[in-house]
């Protein structure tokens, strides 16, 4: 029997995580910090009240160059890339022929290139997908020499302004180049917590120096994957592979807000991406199931995989993410239900260890998003 397991990759901050007392776990092929000695609850609260530093270097960073790059990328996403202003970022998703989501991603217009950030678990398949479909139209370069840090929370702007004053004028989804720790970094005012904050792409050899500089600021504490998950769930943000996947369309995933007007049926560049017929049909006619928020009317957390049933006990869906929400002081969840059961306030039950737990369809985010829009 072959007992060999594939060696886990490490980010440039691995040694720093150990020094900070992190508990490391396997995640998307990497050894990543799930929490530090203070624990998930305190890390979550620190991010909501001050500023948390996250190592997200496991994410894939890709540069697309060439005069045709924007038009080429539009053939793979239901989003307007051609008219994306220089210095701005947009949320997008790769779709397949059935309209299912292959991954969700961020695209920035860097002027002479597009900068794309994809999920860690999908980065090899995403690169292969781009090479296959875009290879003849633009240059595709995986930026393996760069780390990615996220500084999130209401104090993030004050911390960044101290280190790079020009960041203060940036608004949500604005991008730019700034000098941090003596090196050029590419930053966006965005994140995955629902809070104001920044994501910072930094050369690998400078990542630890920058992390230490940020951690030396009195407002900043290191935050692990555990709190990252509870923060994004409270913010109503999807986790790829859980709340959406290749069998889920953007309409089913309640991501229709991200589908640009110009790519819709009556838009200037309607369709033109994989699965467009399915997605446009669902936009017009509706989908048979929808992703919804769920407030748990019990102290017992409802986890991923729990079956959802209606008042008559009929199975009408499944929970895809669930956890205790420290900010809302209650368990929260997201899942898919038949569209008839997707109305806000609908009473359902989640089956947890064979027992019904009352849940109610709720509006997301569960806690208000605080992105800085100027």
CSV table of C-alpha atoms in Angstrom, one decimal, residues 113-304:
chain,number,residue,atom,x,y,z
A,113,UNK,CA,-2.2,44.2,-18.1
A,114,UNK,CA,-5.0,42.5,-16.2
A,115,UNK,CA,-4.2,41.2,-12.7
A,116,UNK,CA,-6.3,38.2,-11.7
A,117,UNK,CA,-6.6,36.5,-8.3
A,118,UNK,CA,-8.1,33.0,-8.2
A,119,UNK,CA,-8.9,30.6,-5.4
A,120,UNK,CA,-6.0,28.4,-4.1
A,121,UNK,CA,-7.8,25.0,-4.7
A,122,UNK,CA,-8.6,26.0,-8.3
A,123,UNK,CA,-5.5,27.8,-9.4
A,124,UNK,CA,-4.0,24.9,-11.5
A,125,UNK,CA,-7.3,24.2,-13.3
A,126,UNK,CA,-7.9,27.9,-13.8
A,127,UNK,CA,-4.5,28.4,-15.4
A,128,UNK,CA,-5.1,25.4,-17.6
A,129,UNK,CA,-8.6,26.8,-18.5
A,130,UNK,CA,-7.1,30.2,-19.4
A,131,UNK,CA,-4.3,28.6,-21.4
A,132,UNK,CA,-6.7,26.4,-23.4
A,133,UNK,CA,-9.2,29.2,-24.2
A,134,UNK,CA,-7.0,32.4,-24.2
A,135,UNK,CA,-3.5,31.1,-25.0
A,136,UNK,CA,-3.5,32.4,-28.5
A,137,UNK,CA,-4.9,35.8,-27.6
A,138,UNK,CA,-2.8,37.0,-24.7
A,139,UNK,CA,0.2,36.1,-22.5
A,140,UNK,CA,-0.8,34.2,-19.3
A,141,UNK,CA,1.8,34.4,-16.5
A,142,UNK,CA,1.4,32.8,-13.0
A,143,UNK,CA,3.0,35.1,-10.5
A,144,UNK,CA,4.5,32.4,-8.3
A,145,UNK,CA,7.1,34.9,-7.0
A,146,UNK,CA,4.5,37.0,-5.1
A,147,UNK,CA,2.7,36.6,-1.7
A,148,UNK,CA,-0.7,38.0,-0.8
A,149,UNK,CA,-1.6,39.6,2.5
A,150,UNK,CA,-5.0,41.0,3.5
A,151,UNK,CA,-5.3,43.7,6.1
A,152,UNK,CA,-9.0,43.9,7.2
A,153,UNK,CA,-11.0,45.8,9.7
A,154,UNK,CA,-12.1,49.4,10.6
A,155,UNK,CA,-8.6,50.4,11.6
A,156,UNK,CA,-7.0,49.1,8.4
A,157,UNK,CA,-7.2,52.4,6.6
A,158,UNK,CA,-5.4,54.3,9.5
A,159,UNK,CA,-2.7,51.7,9.5
A,160,UNK,CA,-2.2,51.8,5.7
A,161,UNK,CA,-2.3,55.6,5.7
A,162,UNK,CA,0.6,55.6,8.2
A,163,UNK,CA,2.7,53.5,6.0
A,164,UNK,CA,1.6,54.7,2.5
A,165,UNK,CA,-0.4,58.0,2.8
A,166,UNK,CA,-1.7,57.8,-0.8
A,167,UNK,CA,-3.8,54.8,0.2
A,168,UNK,CA,-6.2,57.0,2.2
A,169,UNK,CA,-7.9,58.3,-1.0
A,170,UNK,CA,-8.6,54.8,-2.4
A,171,UNK,CA,-12.2,53.7,-2.4
A,172,UNK,CA,-13.7,50.1,-2.4
A,173,UNK,CA,-12.3,48.1,-5.4
A,174,UNK,CA,-9.7,50.8,-6.3
A,175,UNK,CA,-6.2,49.4,-7.1
A,176,UNK,CA,-2.8,50.8,-7.3
A,177,UNK,CA,1.0,50.5,-6.8
A,178,UNK,CA,2.5,51.6,-3.5
A,179,UNK,CA,5.8,51.3,-1.8
A,180,UNK,CA,5.7,49.3,1.4
A,181,UNK,CA,8.7,47.8,3.3
A,182,UNK,CA,11.0,49.3,0.6
A,183,UNK,CA,9.4,47.4,-2.3
A,184,UNK,CA,6.7,48.1,-4.9
A,185,UNK,CA,3.4,46.4,-3.9
A,186,UNK,CA,0.2,46.1,-5.9
A,187,UNK,CA,-2.8,46.7,-3.6
A,188,UNK,CA,-6.6,46.8,-3.8
A,189,UNK,CA,-9.0,48.2,-1.3
A,190,UNK,CA,-11.1,45.1,-0.9
A,191,UNK,CA,-11.2,41.8,1.1
A,192,UNK,CA,-13.2,38.8,2.2
A,193,UNK,CA,-14.5,39.9,5.6
A,194,UNK,CA,-17.2,42.5,4.9
A,195,UNK,CA,-14.9,45.1,6.5
A,196,UNK,CA,-13.0,47.9,5.0
A,197,UNK,CA,-9.5,46.7,4.1
A,198,UNK,CA,-6.7,46.1,1.6
A,199,UNK,CA,-5.2,43.1,-0.2
A,200,UNK,CA,-1.5,43.5,-0.8
A,201,UNK,CA,0.5,41.6,-3.5
A,202,UNK,CA,4.2,41.7,-2.4
A,203,UNK,CA,7.3,39.9,-3.7
A,204,UNK,CA,7.9,36.7,-1.8
A,205,UNK,CA,11.3,37.8,-0.5
A,206,UNK,CA,9.7,40.9,1.1
A,207,UNK,CA,6.5,39.2,2.5
A,208,UNK,CA,7.8,38.5,6.0
A,209,UNK,CA,9.3,42.0,6.4
A,210,UNK,CA,6.0,43.6,5.3
A,211,UNK,CA,4.0,41.2,7.6
A,212,UNK,CA,6.2,42.2,10.6
A,213,UNK,CA,5.9,45.9,9.7
A,214,UNK,CA,2.1,45.5,9.7
A,215,UNK,CA,2.0,43.4,12.9
A,216,UNK,CA,4.2,46.1,14.7
A,217,UNK,CA,1.2,48.5,14.3
A,218,UNK,CA,-0.7,48.6,17.6
A,219,UNK,CA,-4.1,47.9,15.9
A,220,UNK,CA,-3.0,44.8,14.0
A,221,UNK,CA,-3.1,41.2,15.1
A,222,UNK,CA,-2.5,38.0,13.1
A,223,UNK,CA,-5.7,36.1,12.1
A,224,UNK,CA,-6.1,32.5,10.9
A,225,UNK,CA,-8.4,30.6,8.6
A,226,UNK,CA,-11.0,29.9,11.3
A,227,UNK,CA,-11.9,33.5,11.8
A,228,UNK,CA,-11.6,34.2,8.1
A,229,UNK,CA,-14.4,31.7,7.6
A,230,UNK,CA,-16.7,33.0,10.3
A,231,UNK,CA,-16.1,36.6,9.1
A,232,UNK,CA,-16.9,35.9,5.5
A,233,UNK,CA,-20.0,33.8,6.4
A,234,UNK,CA,-21.4,36.7,8.5
A,235,UNK,CA,-20.7,39.0,5.5
A,236,UNK,CA,-22.8,36.6,3.3
A,237,UNK,CA,-19.8,35.8,1.0
A,238,UNK,CA,-19.5,32.6,-0.9
A,239,UNK,CA,-16.7,30.0,-0.4
A,240,UNK,CA,-15.9,28.3,-3.6
A,241,UNK,CA,-16.4,24.5,-3.4
A,242,UNK,CA,-19.0,24.9,-0.7
A,243,UNK,CA,-21.5,27.7,-1.5
A,244,UNK,CA,-21.0,27.4,-5.2
A,245,UNK,CA,-19.4,24.9,-7.6
A,246,UNK,CA,-19.4,23.7,-11.2
A,247,UNK,CA,-23.0,22.5,-10.8
A,248,UNK,CA,-24.2,25.8,-9.5
A,249,UNK,CA,-25.0,28.8,-11.8
A,250,UNK,CA,-24.4,32.5,-10.8
A,251,UNK,CA,-28.2,32.9,-10.8
A,252,UNK,CA,-28.8,29.9,-8.4
A,253,UNK,CA,-25.9,31.2,-6.3
A,254,UNK,CA,-27.7,34.6,-5.9
A,255,UNK,CA,-24.8,36.3,-7.7
A,256,UNK,CA,-26.9,37.9,-10.4
A,257,UNK,CA,-25.8,41.3,-9.0
A,258,UNK,CA,-22.3,40.5,-10.4
A,259,UNK,CA,-23.5,39.9,-14.0
A,260,UNK,CA,-22.7,43.1,-15.8
A,261,UNK,CA,-25.5,44.9,-17.7
A,262,UNK,CA,-23.4,44.9,-21.0
A,263,UNK,CA,-23.3,41.0,-20.9
A,264,UNK,CA,-27.0,40.5,-20.3
A,265,UNK,CA,-29.6,39.7,-23.0
A,266,UNK,CA,-30.2,43.4,-23.9
A,267,UNK,CA,-26.6,44.5,-23.3
A,268,UNK,CA,-24.0,45.7,-25.8
A,269,UNK,CA,-22.0,42.4,-25.6
A,270,UNK,CA,-24.7,39.9,-24.6
A,271,UNK,CA,-23.6,36.4,-23.8
A,272,UNK,CA,-20.4,35.3,-25.5
A,273,UNK,CA,-19.1,33.2,-22.5
A,274,UNK,CA,-19.4,29.5,-21.8
A,275,UNK,CA,-22.9,28.6,-20.6
A,276,UNK,CA,-24.4,32.0,-21.5
A,277,UNK,CA,-27.6,30.5,-22.8
A,278,UNK,CA,-28.3,28.7,-19.5
A,279,UNK,CA,-27.4,31.8,-17.4
A,280,UNK,CA,-29.4,34.2,-19.6
A,281,UNK,CA,-32.4,31.8,-19.6
A,282,UNK,CA,-32.3,31.7,-15.8
A,283,UNK,CA,-32.0,35.5,-15.5
A,284,UNK,CA,-35.2,35.8,-17.6
A,285,UNK,CA,-37.2,32.9,-16.2
A,286,UNK,CA,-35.7,32.3,-12.8
A,287,UNK,CA,-33.9,29.3,-11.3
A,288,UNK,CA,-35.5,26.4,-9.5
A,289,UNK,CA,-33.2,26.8,-6.5
A,290,UNK,CA,-31.5,29.7,-4.8
A,291,UNK,CA,-28.7,30.3,-2.3
A,292,UNK,CA,-30.2,31.9,0.9
A,293,UNK,CA,-29.0,33.1,4.3
A,294,UNK,CA,-30.3,31.1,7.3
A,295,UNK,CA,-30.7,32.3,10.8
A,296,UNK,CA,-30.7,29.4,13.3
A,297,UNK,CA,-33.4,29.7,15.9
A,298,UNK,CA,-31.4,27.6,18.4
A,299,UNK,CA,-28.0,27.7,20.0
A,300,UNK,CA,-26.9,24.6,18.1
A,301,UNK,CA,-24.8,25.5,15.0
A,302,UNK,CA,-26.0,24.0,11.7
A,303,UNK,CA,-23.1,22.8,9.6
A,304,UNK,CA,-22.5,22.2,5.9
